[in-house]
Amino acid sequence: MQKLYKPLLFSVSLIPFGVLIYNGFRDNLTANPIEYITHYTGDWTLYFLLITLSITPLRNLTGKLIFTCFRRMLGLFAFFYACLHFLTYFVLDQYFDFNAIIEDIIDRPYITVGFTAFVLLIPLAVTSTKKMISRLGSNWQRLHKLIYVITTLAILHYLWLVKADTTLPITFALIFSVLMTLRLPWAKNVKKFFISEIQPSSH
Ligand code: HEM
């Protein structure tokens, strides 16, 4: 089953990238392509972070372990889109101007938190191999809890950069809170509760 779903998920996860390239070739990236690519890749980084975080609640609620097999790939796709997002800023927006970038990181809080989130994603991506998982043992679990900090910073980044309408970042913050709540130990009992409601015990 995994052998079928993994390549499928890989291909589906590449679709946003493919759409971006396609629209680029068709000169269909709005009047401000750099802004468009920055927003597009930022959005997809956040989507993949939240999709990755939904795997554990999905496993807990359905009891299906298969979901866990996809977590690493989804997390790496979050990193992939974060790299595209950062590179858009670094290459297309700032033209490799290190001084301007450092100034931005220091002076603009939304860049400070976005950059921190991106830097924190690097150790997670580097340690995502099977070899690193076994080498780090229980420290791996501890390190990968950083995903919660990263997502919080990413949402803060979004909240601070929007000028007027905060509906979207607040919606993402709510989705994130629900996903976090579903990780709490009682969430496993929700599943047990529903199962016992559907199949009442014979005595
Ligand atoms: C995990 C890391 C990050 C995530 C999840 C993220 C996410 C986002 C999101 C969701 C947006 C708004 C998209 C929209 O309006 O539709 C955005 C915009 C932006 N991000 Fe990030 N970002 C991250 C890291 C960074 C980094 C490292 C930089 C640069 C150092 C950066 C620079 C920007 C800029 C310049 C904008 C556009 C701001 C504007 O239009 O005023 N982001 N990002």
CSV table of C-alpha atoms and ligand atoms in Angstrom, one decimal:
chain,number,residue,atom,x,y,z
A,1,MET,CA,0.0,0.0,0.0
A,2,GLN,CA,2.8,2.4,1.0
A,3,LYS,CA,4.6,1.6,-2.2
A,4,LEU,CA,1.6,2.9,-4.2
A,5,TYR,CA,0.7,5.9,-2.0
A,6,LYS,CA,4.2,7.3,-1.5
A,7,PRO,CA,4.9,8.1,-5.2
A,8,LEU,CA,1.3,9.4,-5.5
A,9,LEU,CA,1.7,11.7,-2.6
A,10,PHE,CA,5.2,12.8,-3.9
A,11,SER,CA,3.7,13.7,-7.3
A,12,VAL,CA,0.7,15.5,-5.7
A,13,SER,CA,3.0,17.5,-3.4
A,14,LEU,CA,4.9,18.7,-6.5
A,15,ILE,CA,1.8,20.0,-8.2
A,16,PRO,CA,2.0,23.5,-6.6
A,17,PHE,CA,5.6,23.8,-7.9
A,18,GLY,CA,4.6,22.5,-11.3
A,19,VAL,CA,1.7,25.1,-11.5
A,20,LEU,CA,4.2,27.9,-10.6
A,21,ILE,CA,6.7,26.8,-13.3
A,22,TYR,CA,3.8,26.4,-15.8
A,23,ASN,CA,2.4,29.9,-15.0
A,24,GLY,CA,6.0,31.3,-15.2
A,25,PHE,CA,6.5,30.0,-18.7
A,26,ARG,CA,3.1,31.3,-19.7
A,27,ASP,CA,4.0,34.7,-18.3
A,28,ASN,CA,1.0,34.4,-16.0
A,29,LEU,CA,2.4,35.5,-12.6
A,30,THR,CA,0.5,38.8,-12.3
A,31,ALA,CA,2.0,42.3,-12.8
A,32,ASN,CA,4.3,41.7,-9.9
A,33,PRO,CA,5.8,38.2,-10.3
A,34,ILE,CA,8.3,38.5,-7.4
A,35,GLU,CA,5.5,39.4,-4.9
A,36,TYR,CA,3.3,36.6,-6.4
A,37,ILE,CA,6.0,33.9,-6.1
A,38,THR,CA,6.9,35.1,-2.5
A,39,HIS,CA,3.3,34.8,-1.4
A,40,TYR,CA,2.6,31.6,-3.3
A,41,THR,CA,5.7,29.8,-1.9
A,42,GLY,CA,5.0,31.2,1.6
A,43,ASP,CA,1.4,29.9,1.5
A,44,TRP,CA,2.5,26.5,0.4
A,45,THR,CA,5.2,26.3,3.1
A,46,LEU,CA,2.5,27.0,5.7
A,47,TYR,CA,0.1,24.5,4.2
A,48,PHE,CA,2.7,21.8,4.3
A,49,LEU,CA,3.6,22.5,7.9
A,50,LEU,CA,-0.1,22.2,8.9
A,51,ILE,CA,-0.6,19.1,6.8
A,52,THR,CA,2.5,17.5,8.4
A,53,LEU,CA,1.1,18.4,11.8
A,54,SER,CA,-2.3,16.8,11.0
A,55,ILE,CA,-0.7,13.3,10.6
A,56,THR,CA,-0.5,12.5,14.3
A,57,PRO,CA,-4.1,13.6,15.1
A,58,LEU,CA,-5.3,11.6,12.0
A,59,ARG,CA,-3.5,8.5,13.2
A,60,ASN,CA,-4.9,8.9,16.7
A,61,LEU,CA,-8.4,9.5,15.6
A,62,THR,CA,-8.5,6.7,12.9
A,63,GLY,CA,-6.1,4.3,14.6
A,64,LYS,CA,-4.5,3.8,11.1
A,65,LEU,CA,-0.7,3.7,11.4
A,66,ILE,CA,-0.2,4.1,7.7
A,67,PHE,CA,-0.5,7.9,8.0
A,68,THR,CA,2.8,8.1,9.9
A,69,CYS,CA,4.6,6.8,6.8
A,70,PHE,CA,3.9,10.0,5.0
A,71,ARG,CA,5.0,12.5,7.7
A,72,ARG,CA,8.6,12.7,6.8
A,73,MET,CA,7.9,13.3,3.1
A,74,LEU,CA,5.3,16.0,3.9
A,75,GLY,CA,7.8,17.7,6.3
A,76,LEU,CA,10.5,17.7,3.7
A,77,PHE,CA,8.0,19.3,1.2
A,78,ALA,CA,7.4,22.0,3.8
A,79,PHE,CA,11.2,22.6,3.8
A,80,PHE,CA,11.3,22.5,0.0
A,81,TYR,CA,8.7,25.2,-0.3
A,82,ALA,CA,10.4,27.2,2.5
A,83,CYS,CA,13.7,27.1,0.5
A,84,LEU,CA,11.9,28.3,-2.6
A,85,HIS,CA,10.2,31.1,-0.5
A,86,PHE,CA,13.6,32.1,1.0
A,87,LEU,CA,15.4,31.9,-2.3
A,88,THR,CA,12.7,34.2,-3.9
A,89,TYR,CA,13.4,36.8,-1.3
A,90,PHE,CA,17.2,36.3,-1.3
A,91,VAL,CA,17.7,36.1,-5.1
A,92,LEU,CA,14.8,37.8,-6.8
A,93,ASP,CA,13.8,40.4,-4.2
A,94,GLN,CA,17.1,41.4,-2.6
A,95,TYR,CA,19.5,40.4,-5.4
A,96,PHE,CA,22.0,38.7,-3.0
A,97,ASP,CA,22.4,42.0,-1.1
A,98,PHE,CA,23.6,40.6,2.3
A,99,ASN,CA,23.7,43.9,4.1
A,100,ALA,CA,20.1,44.7,3.1
A,101,ILE,CA,19.0,41.2,4.2
A,102,ILE,CA,20.7,41.4,7.6
A,103,GLU,CA,19.2,44.9,8.1
A,104,ASP,CA,15.8,43.4,7.2
A,105,ILE,CA,16.2,40.5,9.6
A,106,ILE,CA,17.2,42.9,12.4
A,107,ASP,CA,14.7,45.7,11.7
A,108,ARG,CA,11.5,44.0,10.5
A,109,PRO,CA,10.0,41.7,13.1
A,110,TYR,CA,8.0,39.7,10.5
A,111,ILE,CA,11.3,38.9,8.7
A,112,THR,CA,13.1,38.1,12.0
A,113,VAL,CA,10.5,35.5,12.9
A,114,GLY,CA,10.2,34.1,9.3
A,115,PHE,CA,13.9,33.8,9.1
A,116,THR,CA,14.1,32.1,12.5
A,117,ALA,CA,11.4,29.6,11.4
A,118,PHE,CA,13.4,28.9,8.3
A,119,VAL,CA,16.7,28.4,10.1
A,120,LEU,CA,15.0,26.0,12.6
A,121,LEU,CA,13.6,23.9,9.8
A,122,ILE,CA,17.1,23.1,8.6
A,123,PRO,CA,18.1,20.7,11.5
A,124,LEU,CA,14.8,19.0,11.1
A,125,ALA,CA,15.3,18.4,7.4
A,126,VAL,CA,19.0,17.3,7.9
A,127,THR,CA,18.0,14.8,10.6
A,128,SER,CA,15.0,13.3,8.8
A,129,THR,CA,16.9,10.3,7.4
A,130,LYS,CA,16.5,6.8,8.9
A,131,LYS,CA,20.2,6.9,9.8
A,132,MET,CA,19.9,10.1,11.8
A,133,ILE,CA,16.7,8.9,13.5
A,134,SER,CA,18.5,5.8,14.9
A,135,ARG,CA,21.7,7.8,15.7
A,136,LEU,CA,19.8,10.5,17.7
A,137,GLY,CA,17.5,8.1,19.5
A,138,SER,CA,15.2,9.9,22.0
A,139,ASN,CA,16.9,13.2,21.2
A,140,TRP,CA,15.4,13.0,17.7
A,141,GLN,CA,11.8,13.2,19.2
A,142,ARG,CA,12.9,16.1,21.3
A,143,LEU,CA,14.5,17.9,18.4
A,144,HIS,CA,11.5,17.4,16.1
A,145,LYS,CA,9.2,19.0,18.6
A,146,LEU,CA,10.7,22.2,17.1
A,147,ILE,CA,8.0,21.9,14.5
A,148,TYR,CA,5.5,23.4,17.0
A,149,VAL,CA,7.8,26.5,17.5
A,150,ILE,CA,8.4,26.7,13.7
A,151,THR,CA,4.7,26.7,12.9
A,152,THR,CA,4.0,29.3,15.7
A,153,LEU,CA,6.7,31.6,14.2
A,154,ALA,CA,5.4,31.1,10.7
A,155,ILE,CA,1.9,32.1,11.7
A,156,LEU,CA,3.3,35.1,13.6
A,157,HIS,CA,5.3,36.0,10.5
A,158,TYR,CA,2.1,36.0,8.4
A,159,LEU,CA,0.1,37.9,11.1
A,160,TRP,CA,2.8,40.6,11.2
A,161,LEU,CA,3.2,41.0,7.5
A,162,VAL,CA,-0.5,41.5,6.6
A,163,LYS,CA,-1.4,45.1,6.6
A,164,ALA,CA,-5.2,45.1,7.1
A,165,ASP,CA,-7.1,41.9,6.8
A,166,THR,CA,-5.9,39.3,9.4
A,167,THR,CA,-8.6,36.8,8.6
A,168,LEU,CA,-6.3,34.3,6.9
A,169,PRO,CA,-3.5,34.2,9.5
A,170,ILE,CA,-6.0,34.0,12.3
A,171,THR,CA,-7.7,31.1,10.5
A,172,PHE,CA,-4.4,29.3,10.2
A,173,ALA,CA,-3.8,30.0,14.0
A,174,LEU,CA,-7.2,28.4,14.7
A,175,ILE,CA,-6.4,25.4,12.6
A,176,PHE,CA,-3.0,25.0,14.3
A,177,SER,CA,-4.7,25.2,17.8
A,178,VAL,CA,-7.2,22.5,16.8
A,179,LEU,CA,-4.3,20.3,15.6
A,180,MET,CA,-2.4,20.9,18.8
A,181,THR,CA,-5.5,20.1,20.9
A,182,LEU,CA,-6.0,16.9,19.0
A,183,ARG,CA,-2.5,15.8,20.1
A,184,LEU,CA,-3.4,15.9,23.8
A,185,PRO,CA,-3.8,12.5,25.4
A,186,TRP,CA,-7.6,12.9,25.8
A,187,ALA,CA,-8.0,13.0,22.0
A,188,LYS,CA,-7.2,9.3,21.9
A,189,ASN,CA,-10.2,8.8,24.3
A,190,VAL,CA,-12.5,10.6,21.8
A,191,LYS,CA,-11.9,7.8,19.3
A,192,LYS,CA,-12.5,5.2,22.0
A,193,PHE,CA,-15.7,7.0,22.9
A,194,PHE,CA,-17.1,7.0,19.3
A,195,ILE,CA,-16.2,3.4,18.9
A,196,SER,CA,-18.0,2.4,22.0
A,197,GLU,CA,-21.0,4.5,20.9
A,198,ILE,CA,-21.2,2.6,17.6
A,199,GLN,CA,-20.4,-0.8,19.1
A,200,PRO,CA,-21.9,-1.0,22.6
A,201,SER,CA,-20.5,-3.8,24.7
A,202,SER,CA,-22.7,-6.9,24.9
A,203,HIS,CA,-23.0,-6.9,28.7
B,1,HEM,C1,8.9,28.5,7.7
B,1,HEM,C2,9.2,29.7,7.2
B,1,HEM,C3,8.2,30.6,6.5
B,1,HEM,C4,6.9,30.5,6.3
B,1,HEM,C5,6.0,29.3,6.7
B,1,HEM,C6,6.5,31.7,5.6
B,1,HEM,C7,5.2,32.0,5.2
B,1,HEM,C8,4.8,33.1,4.6
B,1,HEM,C9,3.4,33.4,4.3
B,1,HEM,C10,2.2,32.5,4.5
B,1,HEM,C11,3.4,34.6,3.6
B,1,HEM,C12,2.2,35.4,3.1
B,1,HEM,C13,1.7,34.9,1.9
B,1,HEM,C14,0.4,35.6,1.4
B,1,HEM,O1,0.2,36.8,1.8
B,1,HEM,O2,-0.4,34.9,0.7
B,1,HEM,C15,4.8,35.1,3.6
B,1,HEM,C16,5.2,36.3,3.0
B,1,HEM,C17,6.5,36.7,3.0
B,1,HEM,N1,7.6,36.1,3.5
B,1,HEM,FE1,7.6,34.3,4.5
B,1,HEM,N2,7.6,32.5,5.4
B,1,HEM,C18,8.7,31.9,6.0
B,1,HEM,C19,10.0,32.4,6.0
B,1,HEM,C20,10.4,33.5,5.4
B,1,HEM,C21,11.7,34.0,5.3
B,1,HEM,C22,12.9,33.2,5.8
B,1,HEM,C23,11.7,35.2,4.7
B,1,HEM,C24,12.9,36.0,4.3
B,1,HEM,C25,14.0,36.1,5.0
B,1,HEM,C26,10.4,35.5,4.3
B,1,HEM,C27,9.9,36.6,3.7
B,1,HEM,C28,8.7,36.9,3.3
B,1,HEM,C29,8.3,38.1,2.6
B,1,HEM,C30,9.2,39.2,2.1
B,1,HEM,C31,6.9,38.0,2.4
B,1,HEM,C32,6.0,39.0,1.6
B,1,HEM,C33,5.7,40.2,2.5
B,1,HEM,C34,4.8,41.2,1.9
B,1,HEM,O3,4.2,41.0,0.8
B,1,HEM,O4,4.6,42.3,2.4
B,1,HEM,N3,9.6,34.5,4.8
B,1,HEM,N4,5.6,34.2,4.2
